[in-house]
Coordinates of C-alpha atoms in Angstrom, one line a residue:
Chain A
X119 CA 58.7 -72.7 -28.0
X120 CA 54.9 -72.4 -27.9
X121 CA 54.6 -75.5 -30.0
X122 CA 56.8 -77.4 -27.5
X123 CA 54.7 -76.2 -24.6
X124 CA 51.5 -77.0 -26.3
X125 CA 52.6 -80.5 -27.2
X126 CA 53.8 -81.2 -23.7
X127 CA 50.6 -79.9 -22.2
X128 CA 48.5 -82.0 -24.5
X129 CA 50.5 -85.2 -23.8
X130 CA 50.3 -84.5 -20.0
X131 CA 46.5 -84.2 -20.2
X132 CA 46.4 -87.3 -22.5
X133 CA 48.4 -89.3 -19.9
X134 CA 46.1 -88.1 -17.1
X135 CA 43.1 -89.2 -19.2
X136 CA 44.6 -92.6 -19.9
X137 CA 45.4 -93.1 -16.3
X138 CA 41.9 -92.3 -15.3
X139 CA 40.4 -94.7 -17.8
X140 CA 42.8 -97.4 -16.6
X141 CA 41.8 -96.7 -13.0
X142 CA 38.1 -96.9 -14.0
X143 CA 38.7 -100.2 -15.7
X144 CA 40.4 -101.7 -12.7
X145 CA 37.7 -100.5 -10.3
X146 CA 35.0 -101.9 -12.6
X147 CA 36.9 -105.2 -12.7
X148 CA 37.1 -105.2 -8.8
X149 CA 33.3 -104.5 -8.6
X150 CA 32.4 -107.2 -11.0
X151 CA 34.7 -110.0 -9.9
X152 CA 35.9 -109.0 -6.4
X153 CA 39.4 -110.1 -5.4
X154 CA 40.7 -113.0 -3.4
X155 CA 41.1 -112.0 0.2
X156 CA 44.4 -113.9 0.7
X157 CA 46.0 -112.2 -2.3
X158 CA 44.9 -108.8 -1.0
X159 CA 46.3 -109.5 2.4
X160 CA 49.6 -110.6 0.9
X161 CA 49.8 -107.4 -1.2
X162 CA 48.9 -105.3 1.7
X163 CA 51.7 -106.9 3.7
X164 CA 54.2 -106.3 0.9
X165 CA 53.3 -102.6 0.2
X166 CA 51.8 -101.6 3.5
X167 CA 53.3 -103.2 6.5
X168 CA 56.9 -102.8 5.2
X169 CA 56.3 -99.1 4.7
X170 CA 55.1 -98.4 8.3
X171 CA 58.6 -97.6 9.7
X172 CA 59.3 -95.2 6.8
X173 CA 56.0 -93.4 7.2
X174 CA 56.3 -93.1 11.0
X175 CA 59.8 -91.7 10.6
X176 CA 58.8 -89.2 8.0
X177 CA 55.6 -88.1 9.8
X178 CA 57.6 -87.6 13.0
X179 CA 60.1 -85.3 11.3
X180 CA 57.5 -83.4 9.3
X181 CA 55.6 -82.6 12.5
X182 CA 58.9 -81.5 14.2
X183 CA 59.9 -79.3 11.3
X184 CA 56.5 -77.6 11.1
X185 CA 56.5 -77.0 14.9
X186 CA 59.9 -75.3 14.6
X187 CA 58.8 -73.1 11.7
X188 CA 55.5 -72.1 13.3
X189 CA 57.3 -71.4 16.5
X190 CA 59.7 -69.0 14.7
X191 CA 56.8 -67.1 13.3
X192 CA 54.8 -67.0 16.6
X193 CA 57.8 -66.1 18.7
X194 CA 57.9 -62.5 17.3
X195 CA 54.3 -62.0 18.6
X196 CA 54.8 -63.7 21.9
X197 CA 51.9 -66.0 20.9
X198 CA 53.5 -69.3 21.7
X199 CA 50.3 -70.4 23.4
X200 CA 48.9 -71.0 19.9
X201 CA 51.8 -73.2 18.9
X202 CA 50.0 -76.5 19.5
X203 CA 46.9 -75.6 17.6
X204 CA 48.5 -73.9 14.7
X205 CA 51.2 -76.4 14.0
X206 CA 48.8 -79.4 14.4
X207 CA 46.3 -77.7 12.1
X208 CA 48.9 -76.7 9.4
X209 CA 50.3 -80.2 9.5
X210 CA 47.0 -82.0 9.5
X211 CA 45.3 -79.9 6.7
X212 CA 48.1 -79.2 4.3
X213 CA 51.7 -79.9 4.7
X214 CA 51.4 -83.3 6.4
X215 CA 49.4 -85.1 3.7
X216 CA 51.4 -83.5 0.9
X217 CA 54.9 -84.4 2.2
X218 CA 53.9 -87.9 3.5
X219 CA 52.2 -88.6 0.2
X220 CA 55.4 -87.6 -1.6
X221 CA 57.3 -90.2 0.4
X222 CA 54.7 -92.8 -0.1
X223 CA 54.6 -92.2 -3.9
X224 CA 58.2 -93.4 -3.8
X225 CA 57.9 -96.2 -1.3
X226 CA 54.5 -97.6 -2.4
X227 CA 54.0 -96.2 -5.9
X228 CA 57.4 -96.7 -7.4
X229 CA 57.7 -100.1 -5.9
X230 CA 54.4 -101.2 -7.5
X231 CA 55.4 -99.6 -10.9
X232 CA 58.8 -101.4 -10.8
X233 CA 57.2 -104.7 -9.9
X234 CA 54.5 -104.6 -12.6
X235 CA 56.9 -103.2 -15.1
X236 CA 59.4 -106.0 -14.6
X237 CA 56.6 -108.5 -15.0
X238 CA 55.6 -106.8 -18.3
X239 CA 59.0 -106.6 -19.9
X240 CA 59.9 -110.2 -18.9
X241 CA 56.6 -111.3 -20.6
X242 CA 55.1 -112.7 -17.4
X243 CA 51.9 -110.7 -18.1
X244 CA 51.6 -112.1 -21.6
X245 CA 52.2 -115.6 -20.1
X246 CA 49.3 -115.1 -17.8
X247 CA 47.1 -114.1 -20.7
X248 CA 48.3 -117.2 -22.6
X249 CA 47.0 -119.3 -19.7
X250 CA 43.5 -117.8 -20.3
X251 CA 43.5 -115.6 -17.3
X252 CA 42.8 -111.9 -17.1
X253 CA 46.0 -110.1 -15.9
X254 CA 44.0 -107.0 -14.8
X255 CA 41.9 -109.3 -12.5
X256 CA 44.7 -111.4 -11.1
X257 CA 47.7 -109.0 -11.0
X258 CA 46.5 -105.4 -11.1
X259 CA 43.2 -105.4 -9.2
X260 CA 44.6 -106.8 -5.9
X261 CA 47.6 -104.4 -6.1
X262 CA 45.4 -101.5 -6.8
X263 CA 43.1 -102.2 -3.9
X264 CA 46.0 -102.9 -1.6
X265 CA 47.8 -99.7 -2.5
X266 CA 44.6 -97.6 -2.0
X267 CA 43.9 -99.1 1.4
X268 CA 47.4 -99.2 2.7
X269 CA 48.3 -95.7 1.5
X270 CA 45.2 -94.3 3.2
X271 CA 46.0 -96.1 6.4
X272 CA 49.7 -95.1 6.3
X273 CA 48.9 -91.5 5.6
X274 CA 46.5 -91.4 8.7
X275 CA 49.2 -93.1 10.8
X276 CA 51.8 -90.6 9.5
X277 CA 49.5 -87.6 10.4
X278 CA 49.1 -88.9 13.9
X279 CA 52.8 -89.4 14.3
X280 CA 53.3 -85.8 13.0
X281 CA 51.3 -84.4 15.8
X282 CA 53.4 -86.5 18.3
X283 CA 56.6 -85.2 16.7
X284 CA 55.5 -81.6 17.0
X285 CA 54.6 -82.1 20.6
X286 CA 57.9 -83.7 21.4
X287 CA 60.1 -81.1 19.8
X288 CA 58.0 -78.4 21.4
X289 CA 58.5 -79.9 24.8
X290 CA 62.2 -80.7 24.4
X291 CA 63.4 -77.6 22.6
X292 CA 60.9 -74.9 22.1
X293 CA 59.8 -74.5 25.8
X294 CA 56.1 -75.3 25.3
X295 CA 55.1 -78.1 27.6
X296 CA 53.1 -81.0 26.3
X297 CA 50.0 -80.3 28.3
X298 CA 49.6 -76.8 26.9
X299 CA 50.5 -78.1 23.4
X300 CA 47.8 -80.8 23.5
X301 CA 45.2 -78.7 25.2
X302 CA 45.5 -76.0 22.5
X303 CA 45.0 -78.4 19.6
X304 CA 41.1 -78.6 19.9
X305 CA 40.7 -74.8 19.9
X306 CA 42.0 -74.6 16.3
X307 CA 41.7 -78.1 14.8
X308 CA 38.0 -78.7 14.2
X309 CA 36.2 -81.7 12.7
X310 CA 36.5 -80.0 9.3
X311 CA 40.3 -80.0 9.5
X312 CA 40.4 -83.7 10.4
X313 CA 37.9 -84.3 7.5
X314 CA 40.2 -82.4 5.2
X315 CA 43.3 -84.5 6.2
X316 CA 41.4 -87.8 5.9
X317 CA 39.8 -86.9 2.6
X318 CA 43.1 -85.8 1.2
X319 CA 44.7 -89.1 2.4
X320 CA 42.1 -91.2 0.7
X321 CA 42.3 -89.3 -2.6
X322 CA 46.1 -89.3 -2.6
X323 CA 46.0 -93.1 -2.0
X324 CA 43.7 -93.5 -5.1
X325 CA 46.1 -91.3 -7.2
X326 CA 49.2 -93.3 -6.1
X327 CA 47.5 -96.6 -6.9
X328 CA 46.1 -95.5 -10.3
X329 CA 49.3 -93.9 -11.6
X330 CA 51.6 -96.6 -10.4
X331 CA 49.5 -99.5 -11.7
X332 CA 49.0 -97.8 -15.1
X333 CA 52.6 -96.9 -15.5
X334 CA 53.8 -100.3 -14.5
X335 CA 51.2 -102.2 -16.7
X336 CA 52.1 -100.2 -19.8
X337 CA 55.9 -100.5 -19.6
X338 CA 57.8 -101.1 -22.8
X339 CA 61.4 -101.3 -24.0
X340 CA 63.1 -103.7 -21.6
X341 CA 65.2 -102.7 -18.6
X342 CA 65.7 -99.1 -19.5
X343 CA 61.9 -98.8 -20.0
X344 CA 61.4 -100.0 -16.4
X345 CA 63.7 -97.3 -15.1
X346 CA 62.1 -94.7 -17.4
X347 CA 58.6 -95.6 -16.2
X348 CA 59.5 -95.6 -12.5
X349 CA 60.7 -92.0 -13.0
X350 CA 57.7 -90.8 -14.9
X351 CA 55.3 -92.6 -12.6
X352 CA 56.7 -90.8 -9.6
X353 CA 56.8 -87.4 -11.3
X354 CA 53.2 -87.8 -12.5
X355 CA 52.0 -88.9 -9.0
X356 CA 53.6 -85.9 -7.4
X357 CA 52.1 -83.4 -9.9
X358 CA 48.7 -85.0 -9.7
X359 CA 48.8 -85.0 -5.9
X360 CA 49.6 -81.3 -5.8
X361 CA 46.7 -80.5 -8.2
X362 CA 44.3 -82.7 -6.2
X363 CA 45.6 -81.0 -3.0
X364 CA 44.6 -77.6 -4.3
X365 CA 41.2 -78.8 -5.5
X366 CA 40.4 -80.6 -2.3
X367 CA 41.4 -77.6 -0.1
X368 CA 39.1 -75.4 -2.2
X369 CA 36.2 -77.8 -2.3
X370 CA 36.2 -78.8 1.3
X371 CA 36.6 -75.1 2.3
X372 CA 33.6 -74.3 0.1
X373 CA 31.6 -77.2 1.6
X374 CA 32.4 -76.0 5.1
X375 CA 31.3 -72.4 4.3
X376 CA 28.1 -73.8 2.8
X377 CA 27.4 -76.0 5.9
X378 CA 28.1 -73.3 8.4
X379 CA 26.6 -70.3 6.7
X380 CA 23.7 -71.7 4.6
X381 CA 22.6 -74.7 6.7
X382 CA 23.7 -73.2 10.0
X383 CA 25.4 -76.3 11.4
Chain B
X217 CA 68.8 -115.0 16.4
X218 CA 72.1 -113.4 17.3
X219 CA 73.4 -114.0 13.8
X220 CA 70.3 -112.5 12.3
X221 CA 70.6 -109.4 14.5
X222 CA 74.3 -109.1 13.6
X223 CA 73.6 -109.4 9.9
X224 CA 70.9 -106.9 10.0
X225 CA 73.0 -104.4 12.0
X226 CA 75.9 -104.8 9.6
X227 CA 73.6 -104.3 6.6
X228 CA 72.2 -101.1 8.1
X229 CA 75.6 -99.8 9.2
X230 CA 77.4 -100.7 5.9
X231 CA 75.1 -98.5 4.0
X232 CA 76.1 -95.1 5.3
X233 CA 79.7 -96.1 5.3
X234 CA 79.6 -97.0 1.6
X235 CA 77.8 -93.8 0.8
X236 CA 80.5 -91.8 2.7
X237 CA 83.2 -93.7 0.8
X238 CA 81.4 -92.8 -2.4
X239 CA 81.5 -89.1 -1.3
X240 CA 85.2 -89.2 -0.6
X241 CA 85.8 -90.7 -4.1
X242 CA 83.8 -87.9 -5.6
X243 CA 85.8 -85.2 -3.8
X244 CA 89.0 -86.9 -4.8
X245 CA 88.1 -87.0 -8.5
X246 CA 86.7 -83.5 -8.5
X247 CA 89.9 -82.2 -7.0
X248 CA 91.9 -84.1 -9.6
X249 CA 89.8 -82.8 -12.4
X250 CA 90.2 -79.2 -11.1
X251 CA 93.8 -79.7 -10.3
X252 CA 94.9 -81.0 -13.7
X253 CA 92.6 -78.5 -15.4
X254 CA 90.7 -81.3 -17.1
X255 CA 87.3 -80.4 -15.8
X256 CA 84.7 -82.0 -18.0
X257 CA 82.9 -78.8 -18.9
X258 CA 80.9 -80.1 -21.8
X259 CA 79.4 -83.1 -20.0
X260 CA 78.5 -80.8 -17.1
X261 CA 76.7 -78.4 -19.3
X262 CA 74.9 -81.2 -21.1
X263 CA 73.8 -82.6 -17.8
X264 CA 72.8 -79.2 -16.5
X265 CA 70.5 -78.9 -19.5
X266 CA 68.9 -82.3 -19.0
X267 CA 68.6 -81.9 -15.2
X268 CA 67.8 -78.2 -14.9
X269 CA 66.0 -77.0 -18.0
X270 CA 63.9 -80.1 -18.5
X271 CA 62.7 -80.3 -14.9
X272 CA 62.0 -76.6 -14.7
X273 CA 58.5 -76.8 -16.2
X274 CA 57.3 -79.5 -13.8
X275 CA 58.8 -77.8 -10.8
X276 CA 57.5 -74.3 -11.5
X277 CA 54.0 -75.6 -12.2
X278 CA 54.0 -77.7 -8.9
X279 CA 55.4 -75.0 -6.7
X280 CA 53.0 -72.5 -8.2
X281 CA 50.0 -74.7 -7.2
X282 CA 51.6 -75.3 -3.7
X283 CA 51.8 -71.5 -3.2
X284 CA 48.1 -71.2 -4.0
X285 CA 47.2 -73.8 -1.4
X286 CA 49.6 -72.1 1.1
X287 CA 48.0 -68.7 0.8
X288 CA 44.5 -70.0 1.1
X289 CA 45.3 -72.1 4.1
X290 CA 47.2 -69.3 5.8
X291 CA 44.2 -67.0 5.3
X292 CA 42.0 -69.7 6.9
X293 CA 44.3 -70.0 10.0
X294 CA 44.8 -66.2 10.3
X295 CA 41.1 -65.6 10.4
X296 CA 40.7 -68.3 13.0
X297 CA 43.5 -67.0 15.3
X298 CA 43.7 -63.2 14.6
X299 CA 40.3 -62.7 13.1
X300 CA 41.8 -60.9 10.1
X301 CA 44.1 -61.9 7.3
X302 CA 46.3 -58.8 6.7
X303 CA 49.5 -60.7 7.6
X304 CA 49.0 -63.5 5.0
X305 CA 51.6 -62.3 2.5
X306 CA 54.3 -61.9 5.1
X307 CA 53.7 -65.2 6.8
X308 CA 53.3 -67.3 3.7
X309 CA 56.4 -65.8 2.1
X310 CA 58.5 -66.6 5.2
X311 CA 57.2 -70.2 5.2
X312 CA 57.9 -70.5 1.5
X313 CA 61.5 -69.3 1.7
X314 CA 62.4 -71.1 4.8
X315 CA 60.6 -74.4 4.2
X316 CA 58.4 -75.3 1.3
X317 CA 60.4 -73.8 -1.5
X318 CA 63.6 -75.8 -0.9
X319 CA 61.8 -79.0 0.2
X320 CA 59.1 -79.3 -2.5
X321 CA 61.8 -78.5 -5.2
X322 CA 64.1 -81.1 -3.7
X323 CA 61.4 -83.8 -3.5
X324 CA 60.4 -83.1 -7.1
X325 CA 64.0 -83.3 -8.2
X326 CA 64.4 -86.6 -6.3
X327 CA 61.7 -88.2 -8.4
X328 CA 62.5 -86.4 -11.6
X329 CA 66.3 -86.5 -11.5
X330 CA 67.2 -89.0 -8.7
X331 CA 65.1 -91.8 -10.2
X332 CA 66.4 -90.9 -13.7
X333 CA 70.0 -90.9 -12.7
X334 CA 69.7 -94.2 -10.9
X335 CA 67.9 -95.8 -13.8
X336 CA 70.3 -94.4 -16.4
X337 CA 73.4 -95.6 -14.6
X338 CA 71.8 -99.0 -13.7
X339 CA 70.9 -99.5 -17.3
X340 CA 74.5 -98.7 -18.3
X341 CA 75.8 -101.1 -15.8
X342 CA 73.6 -104.1 -16.7
X343 CA 74.2 -103.5 -20.5
X344 CA 78.0 -103.5 -19.8
X345 CA 78.5 -100.0 -20.9
X346 CA 80.4 -99.2 -17.7
X347 CA 82.8 -102.0 -18.4
X348 CA 83.2 -100.7 -22.0
X349 CA 84.2 -97.3 -20.6
X350 CA 86.8 -99.0 -18.4
X351 CA 88.1 -100.8 -21.4
X352 CA 88.6 -97.4 -23.1
X353 CA 90.6 -96.5 -19.9
X354 CA 88.0 -93.9 -19.0
X355 CA 87.3 -93.9 -15.3
X356 CA 83.5 -94.3 -15.2
X357 CA 83.1 -92.5 -11.9
X358 CA 85.1 -89.6 -13.3
X359 CA 83.2 -89.5 -16.6
X360 CA 79.7 -90.3 -15.4
X361 CA 79.3 -89.2 -11.8
X362 CA 81.2 -86.0 -11.3
X363 CA 79.5 -84.0 -14.1
X364 CA 76.1 -85.1 -13.0
X365 CA 76.9 -84.3 -9.5
X366 CA 77.9 -80.7 -10.2
X367 CA 75.0 -80.3 -12.6
X368 CA 72.4 -81.5 -10.0
X369 CA 74.0 -79.3 -7.3
X370 CA 73.8 -76.1 -9.4
X371 CA 70.4 -77.0 -10.7
X372 CA 69.0 -77.6 -7.2
X373 CA 70.2 -74.2 -6.0
X374 CA 69.1 -72.2 -9.1
X375 CA 65.7 -74.0 -9.4
X376 CA 65.0 -73.4 -5.7
X377 CA 65.6 -69.7 -6.0
X378 CA 63.6 -69.4 -9.2
X379 CA 60.8 -71.5 -7.9
X380 CA 60.4 -69.2 -4.8
X381 CA 60.0 -66.4 -7.3
X382 CA 57.3 -68.3 -9.2
X383 CA 55.6 -69.2 -5.9
X384 CA 55.5 -65.6 -4.8
X385 CA 53.8 -64.6 -8.1
X386 CA 51.3 -67.5 -7.7
X387 CA 50.5 -66.4 -4.1
X388 CA 50.0 -62.8 -5.2
X389 CA 47.7 -63.9 -8.0
X390 CA 45.5 -66.1 -5.8
X391 CA 45.5 -63.4 -3.1
X392 CA 44.3 -60.9 -5.7
X393 CA 41.6 -63.2 -7.0
X394 CA 40.3 -64.8 -3.8
X395 CA 41.2 -62.6 -0.9
X396 CA 40.9 -59.2 -2.5
X397 CA 44.5 -58.0 -2.2
X398 CA 46.0 -55.6 -4.7
X399 CA 49.3 -56.8 -6.2
X400 CA 51.1 -53.7 -4.8
X401 CA 49.7 -54.3 -1.4
X402 CA 50.9 -57.9 -1.5
X403 CA 54.4 -57.1 -2.6
X404 CA 54.7 -54.2 -0.1
X405 CA 53.9 -56.3 3.0
X406 CA 55.6 -59.5 1.6
X407 CA 59.0 -59.1 3.2
X408 CA 57.8 -57.8 6.7
X409 CA 59.1 -60.9 8.5
X410 CA 61.7 -62.3 6.1
X411 CA 65.3 -61.4 6.4
X412 CA 68.3 -61.7 4.2
X413 CA 69.5 -64.6 6.4
X414 CA 66.4 -66.6 5.4
X415 CA 67.6 -66.5 1.8
X416 CA 71.0 -67.7 2.9
X417 CA 69.4 -70.5 4.9
X418 CA 67.4 -71.4 1.8
X419 CA 70.5 -71.6 -0.4
X420 CA 72.3 -73.7 2.3
X421 CA 69.3 -76.1 2.4
X422 CA 69.1 -76.3 -1.4
X423 CA 72.8 -77.1 -1.8
X424 CA 72.7 -79.7 1.0
X425 CA 69.8 -81.4 -0.9
X426 CA 71.6 -80.9 -4.2
X427 CA 74.6 -82.8 -2.8
X428 CA 72.7 -85.6 -1.2
X429 CA 70.5 -86.4 -4.1
X430 CA 73.1 -87.3 -6.8
X431 CA 75.1 -89.1 -4.1
X432 CA 72.2 -91.5 -3.3
X433 CA 71.0 -91.8 -6.9
X434 CA 74.4 -92.7 -8.3
X435 CA 75.2 -95.0 -5.4
X436 CA 72.0 -97.0 -6.1
X437 CA 72.7 -97.0 -9.8
X438 CA 76.2 -98.5 -9.4
X439 CA 74.9 -101.1 -7.0
X440 CA 72.1 -102.3 -9.3
X441 CA 71.7 -106.0 -9.7
X442 CA 71.5 -107.5 -13.2
X443 CA 68.2 -107.7 -15.1
X444 CA 65.2 -105.3 -15.5
X445 CA 64.3 -106.1 -11.9
X446 CA 67.6 -104.5 -10.8
X447 CA 66.9 -101.3 -12.7
X448 CA 63.5 -101.0 -11.2
X449 CA 64.8 -101.6 -7.7
X450 CA 67.6 -99.1 -8.2
X451 CA 65.2 -96.4 -9.3
X452 CA 62.8 -97.2 -6.5
X453 CA 65.3 -97.2 -3.7
X454 CA 66.9 -93.9 -5.1
X455 CA 63.4 -92.3 -4.8
X456 CA 62.6 -93.7 -1.4
X457 CA 66.0 -93.1 0.2
X458 CA 66.3 -89.7 -1.5
X459 CA 63.0 -88.4 -0.1
X460 CA 63.6 -89.7 3.4
X461 CA 67.1 -88.2 3.4
X462 CA 65.7 -84.8 2.2
X463 CA 63.2 -84.7 5.0
X464 CA 65.8 -85.7 7.6
X465 CA 68.4 -83.2 6.3
X466 CA 65.7 -80.5 6.3
X467 CA 65.0 -81.2 10.0
X468 CA 68.8 -81.1 10.8
X469 CA 69.4 -77.9 8.8
X470 CA 66.3 -76.1 10.2
X471 CA 67.3 -77.1 13.7
X472 CA 70.9 -76.0 13.3
X473 CA 70.2 -72.8 11.4
X474 CA 67.2 -71.4 13.3
X475 CA 67.1 -72.7 16.8
X476 CA 70.8 -72.5 17.8

């Protein structure tokens, strides 16, 4: 039992390390050679623009769900005036980035893994190497950059939609009119909360890109290997996102305390 | 233009209809298995092991970390609004039972199990194993889908309840370390706002998710196109559609259960 646990813990940590090294290699490649702009735009269209409707849809419902839940808790105190601020803040800082990143890890991450994995098992990547080109530079680097940029932008779009979704369900069903809802938001949501949401979005974008490119690029064992790698890529993305979420919450909270208490901003 | 709109509409509409047909097939075969007393008990237990036991570690770890974030964030908000954080255990437990426990477990199951099921069945399909089953006059749907379905359903409900327990322990630990609560204090004030009906709501949510997830995963597995591209696409669309449906079903169940 303990041996199994220890082995699985070591292999998980090993996978994380390999993913990080692969990510560093791709970033180094990007810094050294850059990437063709047209290829980047094409990739951003494929992974980004096509996911907008999914993200907006998800963000809307995440905001609505959080508004209902916070409303249920505040109702017992008669403190519905705080609904706007609290649900926007919880959505922006914490639940929103987490749940929307979960969806994007499927929509953007699993798609990239499946695509690169199919190229790998059908020997297209070896073919590119035979032509004397570097597959990391021509295939992985533009995808990596495109996934980082578009996940970040999609998460920010999703968070904005979530606030809209919360306001709409509050006005339609919970009896808090939109003006009160929106006016209450700045009393609780500060610049630090927005910074937390945006920083989390960026880090989650990097995680999705690194894990999905690494998993796709190292696919083996034919068709069943592609399926297996899509599965493990999405699980690994989810777990890494959750850990990063905790770390970022902690660090940005600490930074905020430092700035307000020590520097007096 | 008109043709394009028509084709698009048909494609969008045919999807839920096919999934609904899939569901009726499942119910019919399950009724037949139970009615003739030939319930595939062994396969179900095997699947329950591979779905439930093997996903348990990942799910418990993740929900534990989520509960740490939740308690810290709640303490931040409580200090902002009420200028004290004595209600953190009660509020975070309520949100955990009603919302985050079932949803995070379901989303993790979607990627761990949904993608796995879709990839497994798609691989079987493109390597002609499903046709081989038909040749042996075993109904593939009966043999492959029904045991997995029951296993995922049971696993979703059980894992959700267990993961809420893990999350409460995690929350109590971080509250003891960071916020200066005693364990006894935390457990005492934990259930101030949660009722028994919240647990029922949580089980209803989990079993709705547990039914939708194998439905979508197996559907995409059976519809897979040939080649390794098809397997990748099947797994991808199982994850994407599964997670969207989980969020949507969460909204519907929350709305019906709590606001009506």
